[in-house]
mmCIF file with all atom_site columns, C-alpha atoms in Angstrom:
data_model
loop_
_atom_site.group_PDB
_atom_site.id
_atom_site.type_symbol
_atom_site.label_atom_id
_atom_site.label_alt_id
_atom_site.label_comp_id
_atom_site.label_asym_id
_atom_site.label_entity_id
_atom_site.label_seq_id
_atom_site.pdbx_PDB_ins_code
_atom_site.Cartn_x
_atom_site.Cartn_y
_atom_site.Cartn_z
_atom_site.occupancy
_atom_site.B_iso_or_equiv
_atom_site.pdbx_formal_charge
_atom_site.auth_seq_id
_atom_site.auth_comp_id
_atom_site.auth_asym_id
_atom_site.auth_atom_id
_atom_site.pdbx_PDB_model_num
ATOM 1   C CA . ASP A 1 1   ? -1.511  9.786   1.838   1.00 60.00 ? 1   ASP A CA 1
ATOM 2   C CA . THR A 1 2   ? -1.133  6.173   2.557   1.00 66.00 ? 2   THR A CA 1
ATOM 3   C CA . ALA A 1 3   ? -2.024  5.476   6.268   1.00 90.00 ? 3   ALA A CA 1
ATOM 4   C CA . VAL A 1 4   ? 0.070   2.714   7.177   1.00 95.00 ? 4   VAL A CA 1
ATOM 5   C CA . SER A 1 5   ? 3.134   2.129   4.750   1.00 95.00 ? 5   SER A CA 1
ATOM 6   C CA . GLN A 1 6   ? 5.788   -0.651  4.946   1.00 96.00 ? 6   GLN A CA 1
ATOM 7   C CA . THR A 1 7   ? 9.084   -0.862  3.254   1.00 96.00 ? 7   THR A CA 1
ATOM 8   C CA . PRO A 1 8   ? 10.303  -2.852  1.470   1.00 96.00 ? 8   PRO A CA 1
ATOM 9   C CA . LYS A 1 9   ? 7.377   -4.544  -0.094  1.00 94.00 ? 9   LYS A CA 1
ATOM 10  C CA . TYR A 1 10  ? 9.468   -7.623  -1.105  1.00 96.00 ? 10  TYR A CA 1
ATOM 11  C CA . LEU A 1 11  ? 12.442  -8.998  0.696   1.00 96.00 ? 11  LEU A CA 1
ATOM 12  C CA . VAL A 1 12  ? 14.404  -11.937 -0.638  1.00 97.00 ? 12  VAL A CA 1
ATOM 13  C CA . THR A 1 13  ? 17.854  -12.683 1.436   1.00 96.00 ? 13  THR A CA 1
ATOM 14  C CA . GLN A 1 14  ? 19.882  -15.783 2.436   1.00 96.00 ? 14  GLN A CA 1
ATOM 15  C CA . MET A 1 15  ? 19.711  -17.691 5.704   1.00 96.00 ? 15  MET A CA 1
ATOM 16  C CA . GLY A 1 16  ? 21.810  -16.129 8.504   1.00 96.00 ? 16  GLY A CA 1
ATOM 17  C CA . ASN A 1 17  ? 21.500  -12.658 7.315   1.00 96.00 ? 17  ASN A CA 1
ATOM 18  C CA . ASP A 1 18  ? 20.133  -9.744  9.328   1.00 97.00 ? 18  ASP A CA 1
ATOM 19  C CA . LYS A 1 19  ? 17.309  -7.345  7.901   1.00 96.00 ? 19  LYS A CA 1
ATOM 20  C CA . SER A 1 20  ? 14.959  -4.757  8.875   1.00 97.00 ? 20  SER A CA 1
ATOM 21  C CA . ILE A 1 21  ? 11.481  -4.136  7.720   1.00 97.00 ? 21  ILE A CA 1
ATOM 22  C CA . LYS A 1 22  ? 10.178  -0.441  8.431   1.00 97.00 ? 22  LYS A CA 1
ATOM 23  C CA . CYS A 1 23  ? 6.735   0.767   9.234   1.00 97.00 ? 23  CYS A CA 1
ATOM 24  C CA . GLU A 1 24  ? 5.262   4.220   9.343   1.00 96.00 ? 24  GLU A CA 1
ATOM 25  C CA . GLN A 1 25  ? 1.733   5.385   10.010  1.00 96.00 ? 25  GLN A CA 1
ATOM 26  C CA . ASN A 1 26  ? 0.581   8.928   9.525   1.00 95.00 ? 26  ASN A CA 1
ATOM 27  C CA . LEU A 1 27  ? -2.734  8.553   11.205  1.00 92.00 ? 27  LEU A CA 1
ATOM 28  C CA . GLY A 1 28  ? -1.475  9.900   14.525  1.00 91.00 ? 28  GLY A CA 1
ATOM 29  C CA . HIS A 1 29  ? -2.177  6.626   16.333  1.00 91.00 ? 29  HIS A CA 1
ATOM 30  C CA . ASP A 1 30  ? -0.645  5.651   19.489  1.00 89.00 ? 30  ASP A CA 1
ATOM 31  C CA . THR A 1 31  ? -0.337  1.849   19.137  1.00 90.00 ? 31  THR A CA 1
ATOM 32  C CA . MET A 1 32  ? 1.292   -0.075  16.520  1.00 93.00 ? 32  MET A CA 1
ATOM 33  C CA . TYR A 1 33  ? 1.831   -3.854  16.084  1.00 93.00 ? 33  TYR A CA 1
ATOM 34  C CA . TRP A 1 34  ? 3.292   -6.576  14.010  1.00 94.00 ? 34  TRP A CA 1
ATOM 35  C CA . TYR A 1 35  ? 1.689   -9.687  12.582  1.00 94.00 ? 35  TYR A CA 1
ATOM 36  C CA . LYS A 1 36  ? 3.153   -12.642 10.816  1.00 95.00 ? 36  LYS A CA 1
ATOM 37  C CA . GLN A 1 37  ? 1.095   -14.264 8.147   1.00 92.00 ? 37  GLN A CA 1
ATOM 38  C CA . ASP A 1 38  ? 2.564   -17.745 7.426   1.00 91.00 ? 38  ASP A CA 1
ATOM 39  C CA . SER A 1 39  ? 2.455   -19.836 3.920   1.00 89.00 ? 39  SER A CA 1
ATOM 40  C CA . LYS A 1 40  ? -1.100  -21.101 5.302   1.00 88.00 ? 40  LYS A CA 1
ATOM 41  C CA . LYS A 1 41  ? -2.512  -17.627 5.524   1.00 87.00 ? 41  LYS A CA 1
ATOM 42  C CA . PHE A 1 42  ? -2.628  -17.762 9.268   1.00 90.00 ? 42  PHE A CA 1
ATOM 43  C CA . LEU A 1 43  ? -2.201  -14.563 10.946  1.00 91.00 ? 43  LEU A CA 1
ATOM 44  C CA . LYS A 1 44  ? -0.691  -14.003 14.431  1.00 91.00 ? 44  LYS A CA 1
ATOM 45  C CA . ILE A 1 45  ? 0.334   -11.008 16.468  1.00 91.00 ? 45  ILE A CA 1
ATOM 46  C CA . MET A 1 46  ? 3.978   -10.812 17.192  1.00 92.00 ? 46  MET A CA 1
ATOM 47  C CA . PHE A 1 47  ? 4.416   -7.272  19.033  1.00 88.00 ? 47  PHE A CA 1
ATOM 48  C CA . SER A 1 48  ? 2.542   -4.177  20.008  1.00 88.00 ? 48  SER A CA 1
ATOM 49  C CA . TYR A 1 49  ? 3.829   -0.874  21.066  1.00 87.00 ? 49  TYR A CA 1
ATOM 50  C CA . ASN A 1 50  ? 1.748   1.802   22.917  1.00 84.00 ? 50  ASN A CA 1
ATOM 51  C CA . ASN A 1 51  ? 3.480   5.367   22.989  1.00 81.00 ? 51  ASN A CA 1
ATOM 52  C CA . LYS A 1 52  ? 6.702   3.537   22.067  1.00 80.00 ? 52  LYS A CA 1
ATOM 53  C CA . GLU A 1 53  ? 6.307   1.193   24.973  1.00 82.00 ? 53  GLU A CA 1
ATOM 54  C CA . LEU A 1 54  ? 6.331   -2.498  24.416  1.00 83.00 ? 54  LEU A CA 1
ATOM 55  C CA . ILE A 1 55  ? 2.897   -3.813  25.229  1.00 81.00 ? 55  ILE A CA 1
ATOM 56  C CA . ILE A 1 56  ? 2.450   -7.298  23.786  1.00 79.00 ? 56  ILE A CA 1
ATOM 57  C CA . ASN A 1 57  ? 5.439   -9.964  22.931  1.00 80.00 ? 57  ASN A CA 1
ATOM 58  C CA . GLU A 1 58  ? 3.961   -13.015 21.717  1.00 81.00 ? 58  GLU A CA 1
ATOM 59  C CA . THR A 1 59  ? 6.544   -15.624 22.401  1.00 76.00 ? 59  THR A CA 1
ATOM 60  C CA . VAL A 1 60  ? 8.588   -14.425 19.388  1.00 85.00 ? 60  VAL A CA 1
ATOM 61  C CA . PRO A 1 61  ? 12.246  -15.575 19.259  1.00 89.00 ? 61  PRO A CA 1
ATOM 62  C CA . ASN A 1 62  ? 14.840  -13.169 20.559  1.00 89.00 ? 62  ASN A CA 1
ATOM 63  C CA . ARG A 1 63  ? 16.026  -12.984 16.789  1.00 94.00 ? 63  ARG A CA 1
ATOM 64  C CA . PHE A 1 64  ? 13.202  -10.514 16.316  1.00 93.00 ? 64  PHE A CA 1
ATOM 65  C CA . SER A 1 65  ? 13.541  -7.113  17.963  1.00 92.00 ? 65  SER A CA 1
ATOM 66  C CA . PRO A 1 66  ? 11.003  -4.276  17.201  1.00 91.00 ? 66  PRO A CA 1
ATOM 67  C CA . LYS A 1 67  ? 12.145  -0.755  17.695  1.00 91.00 ? 67  LYS A CA 1
ATOM 68  C CA . SER A 1 68  ? 10.017  2.262   17.938  1.00 91.00 ? 68  SER A CA 1
ATOM 69  C CA . PRO A 1 69  ? 11.915  5.484   17.615  1.00 90.00 ? 69  PRO A CA 1
ATOM 70  C CA . ASP A 1 70  ? 8.686   7.493   17.817  1.00 90.00 ? 70  ASP A CA 1
ATOM 71  C CA . LYS A 1 71  ? 4.835   6.850   18.015  1.00 89.00 ? 71  LYS A CA 1
ATOM 72  C CA . ALA A 1 72  ? 4.728   7.031   14.012  1.00 93.00 ? 72  ALA A CA 1
ATOM 73  C CA . HIS A 1 73  ? 7.299   4.302   13.410  1.00 94.00 ? 73  HIS A CA 1
ATOM 74  C CA . LEU A 1 74  ? 7.804   0.629   14.458  1.00 94.00 ? 74  LEU A CA 1
ATOM 75  C CA . ASN A 1 75  ? 10.525  -1.039  12.697  1.00 95.00 ? 75  ASN A CA 1
ATOM 76  C CA . LEU A 1 76  ? 11.183  -5.057  12.908  1.00 95.00 ? 76  LEU A CA 1
ATOM 77  C CA . HIS A 1 77  ? 14.787  -5.966  12.830  1.00 96.00 ? 77  HIS A CA 1
ATOM 78  C CA . ILE A 1 78  ? 15.349  -9.982  12.544  1.00 95.00 ? 78  ILE A CA 1
ATOM 79  C CA . ASN A 1 79  ? 18.731  -11.527 13.126  1.00 95.00 ? 79  ASN A CA 1
ATOM 80  C CA . SER A 1 80  ? 20.153  -14.681 11.801  1.00 96.00 ? 80  SER A CA 1
ATOM 81  C CA . LEU A 1 81  ? 17.423  -15.259 9.426   1.00 96.00 ? 81  LEU A CA 1
ATOM 82  C CA . GLU A 1 82  ? 16.053  -18.940 9.141   1.00 95.00 ? 82  GLU A CA 1
ATOM 83  C CA . LEU A 1 83  ? 13.872  -20.701 6.462   1.00 95.00 ? 83  LEU A CA 1
ATOM 84  C CA . GLY A 1 84  ? 10.784  -20.679 8.754   1.00 93.00 ? 84  GLY A CA 1
ATOM 85  C CA . ASP A 1 85  ? 10.911  -16.716 8.941   1.00 95.00 ? 85  ASP A CA 1
ATOM 86  C CA . SER A 1 86  ? 9.578   -16.695 5.312   1.00 96.00 ? 86  SER A CA 1
ATOM 87  C CA . ALA A 1 87  ? 6.248   -15.069 5.681   1.00 95.00 ? 87  ALA A CA 1
ATOM 88  C CA . VAL A 1 88  ? 4.360   -11.924 5.105   1.00 94.00 ? 88  VAL A CA 1
ATOM 89  C CA . TYR A 1 89  ? 4.680   -9.502  7.835   1.00 96.00 ? 89  TYR A CA 1
ATOM 90  C CA . PHE A 1 90  ? 2.044   -6.918  8.429   1.00 95.00 ? 90  PHE A CA 1
ATOM 91  C CA . CYS A 1 91  ? 2.154   -3.692  10.207  1.00 96.00 ? 91  CYS A CA 1
ATOM 92  C CA . ALA A 1 92  ? -0.843  -2.199  11.879  1.00 94.00 ? 92  ALA A CA 1
ATOM 93  C CA . SER A 1 93  ? -1.872  0.655   13.966  1.00 93.00 ? 93  SER A CA 1
ATOM 94  C CA . SER A 1 94  ? -4.748  1.952   15.965  1.00 90.00 ? 94  SER A CA 1
ATOM 95  C CA . GLN A 1 95  ? -5.635  5.016   17.525  1.00 85.00 ? 95  GLN A CA 1
ATOM 96  C CA . LYS A 1 96  ? -5.766  3.559   21.201  1.00 74.00 ? 96  LYS A CA 1
ATOM 97  C CA . MET A 1 97  ? -5.723  -0.292  22.480  1.00 69.00 ? 97  MET A CA 1
ATOM 98  C CA . GLY A 1 98  ? -7.801  -2.142  24.561  1.00 61.00 ? 98  GLY A CA 1
ATOM 99  C CA . GLU A 1 99  ? -10.806 0.092   25.413  1.00 62.00 ? 99  GLU A CA 1
ATOM 100 C CA . GLY A 1 100 ? -13.444 -1.707  23.422  1.00 59.00 ? 100 GLY A CA 1
ATOM 101 C CA . ARG A 1 101 ? -14.183 1.177   21.419  1.00 66.00 ? 101 ARG A CA 1
ATOM 102 C CA . GLU A 1 102 ? -13.980 2.431   17.729  1.00 64.00 ? 102 GLU A CA 1
ATOM 103 C CA . THR A 1 103 ? -10.479 3.684   18.772  1.00 67.00 ? 103 THR A CA 1
ATOM 104 C CA . ASP A 1 104 ? -9.408  0.111   18.769  1.00 77.00 ? 104 ASP A CA 1
ATOM 105 C CA . THR A 1 105 ? -9.671  -0.533  15.359  1.00 83.00 ? 105 THR A CA 1
ATOM 106 C CA . GLN A 1 106 ? -6.589  -1.645  13.565  1.00 88.00 ? 106 GLN A CA 1
ATOM 107 C CA . TYR A 1 107 ? -5.248  -0.603  10.207  1.00 91.00 ? 107 TYR A CA 1
ATOM 108 C CA . PHE A 1 108 ? -2.972  -2.590  8.367   1.00 94.00 ? 108 PHE A CA 1
ATOM 109 C CA . GLY A 1 109 ? 0.043   -1.804  6.065   1.00 95.00 ? 109 GLY A CA 1
ATOM 110 C CA . PRO A 1 110 ? 0.404   -3.556  2.706   1.00 93.00 ? 110 PRO A CA 1
ATOM 111 C CA . GLY A 1 111 ? 2.619   -6.083  4.025   1.00 94.00 ? 111 GLY A CA 1
ATOM 112 C CA . THR A 1 112 ? 6.270   -7.072  3.535   1.00 96.00 ? 112 THR A CA 1
ATOM 113 C CA . ARG A 1 113 ? 6.830   -10.486 1.835   1.00 95.00 ? 113 ARG A CA 1
ATOM 114 C CA . LEU A 1 114 ? 9.986   -12.055 3.310   1.00 96.00 ? 114 LEU A CA 1
ATOM 115 C CA . THR A 1 115 ? 11.504  -14.942 1.446   1.00 97.00 ? 115 THR A CA 1
ATOM 116 C CA . VAL A 1 116 ? 14.545  -16.801 3.249   1.00 96.00 ? 116 VAL A CA 1
ATOM 117 C CA . LEU A 1 117 ? 16.573  -18.819 0.721   1.00 95.00 ? 117 LEU A CA 1
ATOM 118 C CA . ALA B 2 1   ? -7.362  -18.327 26.641  1.00 76.00 ? 1   ALA B CA 1
ATOM 119 C CA . GLN B 2 2   ? -9.194  -16.507 23.573  1.00 84.00 ? 2   GLN B CA 1
ATOM 120 C CA . ARG B 2 3   ? -9.750  -18.506 20.474  1.00 90.00 ? 3   ARG B CA 1
ATOM 121 C CA . VAL B 2 4   ? -11.513 -17.940 16.977  1.00 95.00 ? 4   VAL B CA 1
ATOM 122 C CA . THR B 2 5   ? -12.688 -20.586 14.897  1.00 96.00 ? 5   THR B CA 1
ATOM 123 C CA . GLN B 2 6   ? -13.487 -20.356 11.106  1.00 97.00 ? 6   GLN B CA 1
ATOM 124 C CA . PRO B 2 7   ? -14.630 -23.936 10.264  1.00 95.00 ? 7   PRO B CA 1
ATOM 125 C CA . GLU B 2 8   ? -14.528 -23.463 6.531   1.00 95.00 ? 8   GLU B CA 1
ATOM 126 C CA . LYS B 2 9   ? -11.150 -22.907 4.745   1.00 95.00 ? 9   LYS B CA 1
ATOM 127 C CA . LEU B 2 10  ? -12.816 -22.681 1.378   1.00 96.00 ? 10  LEU B CA 1
ATOM 128 C CA . LEU B 2 11  ? -16.194 -21.556 0.365   1.00 97.00 ? 11  LEU B CA 1
ATOM 129 C CA . SER B 2 12  ? -17.619 -21.429 -2.971  1.00 97.00 ? 12  SER B CA 1
ATOM 130 C CA . VAL B 2 13  ? -20.978 -19.913 -4.205  1.00 96.00 ? 13  VAL B CA 1
ATOM 131 C CA . PHE B 2 14  ? -22.487 -18.816 -7.609  1.00 97.00 ? 14  PHE B CA 1
ATOM 132 C CA . LYS B 2 15  ? -22.974 -15.027 -8.089  1.00 96.00 ? 15  LYS B CA 1
ATOM 133 C CA . GLY B 2 16  ? -26.493 -13.850 -6.608  1.00 96.00 ? 16  GLY B CA 1
ATOM 134 C CA . ALA B 2 17  ? -26.313 -16.805 -4.006  1.00 97.00 ? 17  ALA B CA 1
ATOM 135 C CA . PRO B 2 18  ? -26.528 -15.971 -0.433  1.00 97.00 ? 18  PRO B CA 1
ATOM 136 C CA . VAL B 2 19  ? -23.465 -16.602 1.314   1.00 97.00 ? 19  VAL B CA 1
ATOM 137 C CA . GLU B 2 20  ? -22.498 -17.279 5.136   1.00 97.00 ? 20  GLU B CA 1
ATOM 138 C CA . LEU B 2 21  ? -19.059 -17.292 6.513   1.00 97.00 ? 21  LEU B CA 1
ATOM 139 C CA . LYS B 2 22  ? -19.036 -19.071 9.816   1.00 97.00 ? 22  LYS B CA 1
ATOM 140 C CA . CYS B 2 23  ? -16.862 -17.741 12.954  1.00 97.00 ? 23  CYS B CA 1
ATOM 141 C CA . ASN B 2 24  ? -17.077 -18.859 16.637  1.00 97.00 ? 24  ASN B CA 1
ATOM 142 C CA . TYR B 2 25  ? -15.049 -17.620 19.341  1.00 95.00 ? 25  TYR B CA 1
ATOM 143 C CA . SER B 2 26  ? -14.136 -18.660 22.853  1.00 92.00 ? 26  SER B CA 1
ATOM 144 C CA . TYR B 2 27  ? -13.514 -15.704 25.341  1.00 87.00 ? 27  TYR B CA 1
ATOM 145 C CA . SER B 2 28  ? -14.077 -15.175 29.157  1.00 83.00 ? 28  SER B CA 1
ATOM 146 C CA . GLY B 2 29  ? -14.772 -11.517 28.919  1.00 79.00 ? 29  GLY B CA 1
ATOM 147 C CA . SER B 2 30  ? -17.062 -9.399  26.919  1.00 79.00 ? 30  SER B CA 1
ATOM 148 C CA . PRO B 2 31  ? -16.198 -9.886  23.226  1.00 82.00 ? 31  PRO B CA 1
ATOM 149 C CA . GLU B 2 32  ? -15.100 -7.229  20.619  1.00 86.00 ? 32  GLU B CA 1
ATOM 150 C CA . LEU B 2 33  ? -15.336 -8.809  17.173  1.00 91.00 ? 33  LEU B CA 1
ATOM 151 C CA . PHE B 2 34  ? -14.317 -7.804  13.765  1.00 92.00 ? 34  PHE B CA 1
ATOM 152 C CA . TRP B 2 35  ? -14.405 -8.999  10.225  1.00 95.00 ? 35  TRP B CA 1
ATOM 153 C CA . TYR B 2 36  ? -11.313 -8.138  8.099   1.00 95.00 ? 36  TYR B CA 1
ATOM 154 C CA . VAL B 2 37  ? -11.303 -9.141  4.288   1.00 95.00 ? 37  VAL B CA 1
ATOM 155 C CA . GLN B 2 38  ? -7.911  -9.408  2.126   1.00 93.00 ? 38  GLN B CA 1
ATOM 156 C CA . TYR B 2 39  ? -8.359  -9.102  -1.484  1.00 93.00 ? 39  TYR B CA 1
ATOM 157 C CA . SER B 2 40  ? -5.743  -10.732 -3.614  1.00 88.00 ? 40  SER B CA 1
ATOM 158 C CA . ARG B 2 41  ? -2.230  -9.566  -2.861  1.00 81.00 ? 41  ARG B CA 1
ATOM 159 C CA . GLN B 2 42  ? -3.635  -6.526  -0.827  1.00 85.00 ? 42  GLN B CA 1
ATOM 160 C CA . ARG B 2 43  ? -3.602  -5.618  2.770   1.00 88.00 ? 43  ARG B CA 1
ATOM 161 C CA . LEU B 2 44  ? -6.175  -6.527  5.345   1.00 91.00 ? 44  LEU B CA 1
ATOM 162 C CA . GLN B 2 45  ? -9.226  -4.430  5.232   1.00 90.00 ? 45  GLN B CA 1
ATOM 163 C CA . LEU B 2 46  ? -11.647 -3.889  8.232   1.00 90.00 ? 46  LEU B CA 1
ATOM 164 C CA . LEU B 2 47  ? -15.132 -4.832  6.795   1.00 92.00 ? 47  LEU B CA 1
ATOM 165 C CA . LEU B 2 48  ? -17.060 -4.383  9.839   1.00 90.00 ? 48  LEU B CA 1
ATOM 166 C CA . ARG B 2 49  ? -17.155 -4.611  13.681  1.00 87.00 ? 49  ARG B CA 1
ATOM 167 C CA . HIS B 2 50  ? -20.060 -5.671  15.821  1.00 84.00 ? 50  HIS B CA 1
ATOM 168 C CA . ILE B 2 51  ? -20.300 -2.623  17.973  1.00 77.00 ? 51  ILE B CA 1
ATOM 169 C CA . SER B 2 52  ? -20.707 -0.551  14.985  1.00 77.00 ? 52  SER B CA 1
ATOM 170 C CA . ARG B 2 53  ? -23.616 -2.564  13.594  1.00 72.00 ? 53  ARG B CA 1
ATOM 171 C CA . GLU B 2 54  ? -23.124 -1.511  10.252  1.00 76.00 ? 54  GLU B CA 1
ATOM 172 C CA . SER B 2 55  ? -23.583 -3.059  6.732   1.00 77.00 ? 55  SER B CA 1
ATOM 173 C CA . ILE B 2 56  ? -20.610 -2.644  4.664   1.00 82.00 ? 56  ILE B CA 1
ATOM 174 C CA . LYS B 2 57  ? -20.916 -3.846  0.863   1.00 89.00 ? 57  LYS B CA 1
ATOM 175 C CA . GLY B 2 58  ? -24.089 -5.516  1.772   1.00 90.00 ? 58  GLY B CA 1
ATOM 176 C CA . PHE B 2 59  ? -22.213 -7.592  4.469   1.00 94.00 ? 59  PHE B CA 1
ATOM 177 C CA . THR B 2 60  ? -23.807 -8.027  8.064   1.00 93.00 ? 60  THR B CA 1
ATOM 178 C CA . ALA B 2 61  ? -22.685 -9.868  11.130  1.00 93.00 ? 61  ALA B CA 1
ATOM 179 C CA . ASP B 2 62  ? -24.615 -10.268 14.226  1.00 89.00 ? 62  ASP B CA 1
ATOM 180 C CA . LEU B 2 63  ? -22.910 -11.234 17.474  1.00 90.00 ? 63  LEU B CA 1
ATOM 181 C CA . ASN B 2 64  ? -24.719 -14.180 19.076  1.00 91.00 ? 64  ASN B CA 1
ATOM 182 C CA . LYS B 2 65  ? -23.513 -14.638 22.573  1.00 89.00 ? 65  LYS B CA 1
ATOM 183 C CA . GLY B 2 66  ? -25.403 -17.640 23.128  1.00 91.00 ? 66  GLY B CA 1
ATOM 184 C CA . GLU B 2 67  ? -23.952 -19.623 20.358  1.00 92.00 ? 67  GLU B CA 1
ATOM 185 C CA . THR B 2 68  ? -20.512 -17.507 20.667  1.00 94.00 ? 68  THR B CA 1
ATOM 186 C CA . SER B 2 69  ? -20.660 -16.891 17.158  1.00 95.00 ? 69  SER B CA 1
ATOM 187 C CA . PHE B 2 70  ? -20.273 -13.989 14.687  1.00 95.00 ? 70  PHE B CA 1
ATOM 188 C CA . HIS B 2 71  ? -21.205 -15.270 11.152  1.00 96.00 ? 71  HIS B CA 1
ATOM 189 C CA . LEU B 2 72  ? -20.711 -13.044 8.120   1.00 96.00 ? 72  LEU B CA 1
ATOM 190 C CA . LYS B 2 73  ? -23.575 -12.909 5.738   1.00 95.00 ? 73  LYS B CA 1
ATOM 191 C CA . LYS B 2 74  ? -24.566 -11.311 2.454   1.00 96.00 ? 74  LYS B CA 1
ATOM 192 C CA . PRO B 2 75  ? -27.712 -12.158 0.788   1.00 96.00 ? 75  PRO B CA 1
ATOM 193 C CA . PHE B 2 76  ? -26.501 -11.880 -2.905  1.00 96.00 ? 76  PHE B CA 1
ATOM 194 C CA . ALA B 2 77  ? -22.891 -12.478 -3.451  1.00 97.00 ? 77  ALA B CA 1
ATOM 195 C CA . GLN B 2 78  ? -21.155 -10.650 -6.142  1.00 97.00 ? 78  GLN B CA 1
ATOM 196 C CA . GLU B 2 79  ? -17.783 -11.655 -8.095  1.00 96.00 ? 79  GLU B CA 1
ATOM 197 C CA . GLU B 2 80  ? -15.863 -9.042  -6.453  1.00 95.00 ? 80  GLU B CA 1
ATOM 198 C CA . ASP B 2 81  ? -16.577 -10.474 -2.949  1.00 97.00 ? 81  ASP B CA 1
ATOM 199 C CA . SER B 2 82  ? -13.932 -13.248 -3.711  1.00 97.00 ? 82  SER B CA 1
ATOM 200 C CA . ALA B 2 83  ? -11.423 -12.668 -1.083  1.00 97.00 ? 83  ALA B CA 1
ATOM 201 C CA . MET B 2 84  ? -10.031 -14.013 2.035   1.00 95.00 ? 84  MET B CA 1
ATOM 202 C CA . TYR B 2 85  ? -12.100 -13.332 5.154   1.00 97.00 ? 85  TYR B CA 1
ATOM 203 C CA . TYR B 2 86  ? -10.780 -13.220 8.671   1.00 96.00 ? 86  TYR B CA 1
ATOM 204 C CA . CYS B 2 87  ? -12.964 -13.097 11.933  1.00 97.00 ? 87  CYS B CA 1
ATOM 205 C CA . ALA B 2 88  ? -10.920 -11.603 14.822  1.00 94.00 ? 88  ALA B CA 1
ATOM 206 C CA . LEU B 2 89  ? -11.449 -11.014 18.321  1.00 91.00 ? 89  LEU B CA 1
ATOM 207 C CA . LEU B 2 90  ? -10.168 -8.071  20.376  1.00 86.00 ? 90  LEU B CA 1
ATOM 208 C CA . ASN B 2 91  ? -8.806  -8.587  23.946  1.00 78.00 ? 91  ASN B CA 1
ATOM 209 C CA . ALA B 2 92  ? -10.097 -5.528  25.793  1.00 69.00 ? 92  ALA B CA 1
ATOM 210 C CA . GLY B 2 93  ? -8.874  -6.372  29.099  1.00 65.00 ? 93  GLY B CA 1
ATOM 211 C CA . GLY B 2 94  ? -6.241  -8.137  31.223  1.00 61.00 ? 94  GLY B CA 1
ATOM 212 C CA . THR B 2 95  ? -2.559  -8.463  30.507  1.00 61.00 ? 95  THR B CA 1
ATOM 213 C CA . SER B 2 96  ? -2.987  -9.001  26.637  1.00 64.00 ? 96  SER B CA 1
ATOM 214 C CA . TYR B 2 97  ? -5.239  -6.187  26.238  1.00 68.00 ? 97  TYR B CA 1
ATOM 215 C CA . GLY B 2 98  ? -5.103  -4.897  22.710  1.00 74.00 ? 98  GLY B CA 1
ATOM 216 C CA . LYS B 2 99  ? -4.391  -8.278  21.252  1.00 80.00 ? 99  LYS B CA 1
ATOM 217 C CA . LEU B 2 100 ? -6.224  -9.205  18.112  1.00 85.00 ? 100 LEU B CA 1
ATOM 218 C CA . THR B 2 101 ? -6.776  -12.978 17.599  1.00 90.00 ? 101 THR B CA 1
ATOM 219 C CA . PHE B 2 102 ? -7.512  -13.980 13.982  1.00 94.00 ? 102 PHE B CA 1
ATOM 220 C CA . GLY B 2 103 ? -9.480  -17.000 12.818  1.00 95.00 ? 103 GLY B CA 1
ATOM 221 C CA . GLN B 2 104 ? -7.693  -19.386 10.179  1.00 94.00 ? 104 GLN B CA 1
ATOM 222 C CA . GLY B 2 105 ? -9.552  -17.386 7.485   1.00 95.00 ? 105 GLY B CA 1
ATOM 223 C CA . THR B 2 106 ? -12.065 -18.459 4.902   1.00 97.00 ? 106 THR B CA 1
ATOM 224 C CA . ILE B 2 107 ? -11.481 -17.946 1.069   1.00 96.00 ? 107 ILE B CA 1
ATOM 225 C CA . LEU B 2 108 ? -14.471 -17.048 -0.401  1.00 97.00 ? 108 LEU B CA 1
ATOM 226 C CA . THR B 2 109 ? -14.827 -17.594 -4.133  1.00 97.00 ? 109 THR B CA 1
ATOM 227 C CA . VAL B 2 110 ? -17.838 -16.318 -6.141  1.00 97.00 ? 110 VAL B CA 1
ATOM 228 C CA . HIS B 2 111 ? -18.271 -17.935 -9.501  1.00 96.00 ? 111 HIS B CA 1
ATOM 229 C CA . PRO B 2 112 ? -20.144 -16.054 -12.372 1.00 94.00 ? 112 PRO B CA 1
#
């Protein structure tokens, strides 16, 4: 019954590897997001998708590529992992986006703690 | 550019004391503001948003456009309120609509 789920919860990998994080929401929302929470707990948006269309791309390196196979899923693939990519990645979803109403409220997944060695 | 500032990284109070977590924002449009809470090693949860004008878990926040503030208040803090609190601003227009900008977060510790 989890609203926004992410897998895996923890991911430990070596520098240079390629990895993916999956996100699924069962809320019927149109919009999904990826956020990065760094070691200082600072949260910053990376991407947003609305109905499988990329809307926001916040100066994220090309090594990060989101993929949205359908409205309920937004996966994050990371190529050539670097030490600085170590962080907690949060997926979120909202019913709509940018309308300034209750439907904008974003609901977050549990996070994926990525550690790059 | 929109900006959210939470001036206090850490805030400690004793149980039963009033608590106020400060949030100031900078935004050219009409602001949509939120408070999110993150308990230890858990997901972010929406605490409240200003358009709802609700009181959740005893917390309230009033948007003050003159002071560009959205401070979070609770008259009597409880130990279970200990968490990280984020103030966030939603861009509801323009090319970055839908973008949620977070403040740096404030870690609230309520001592017994």
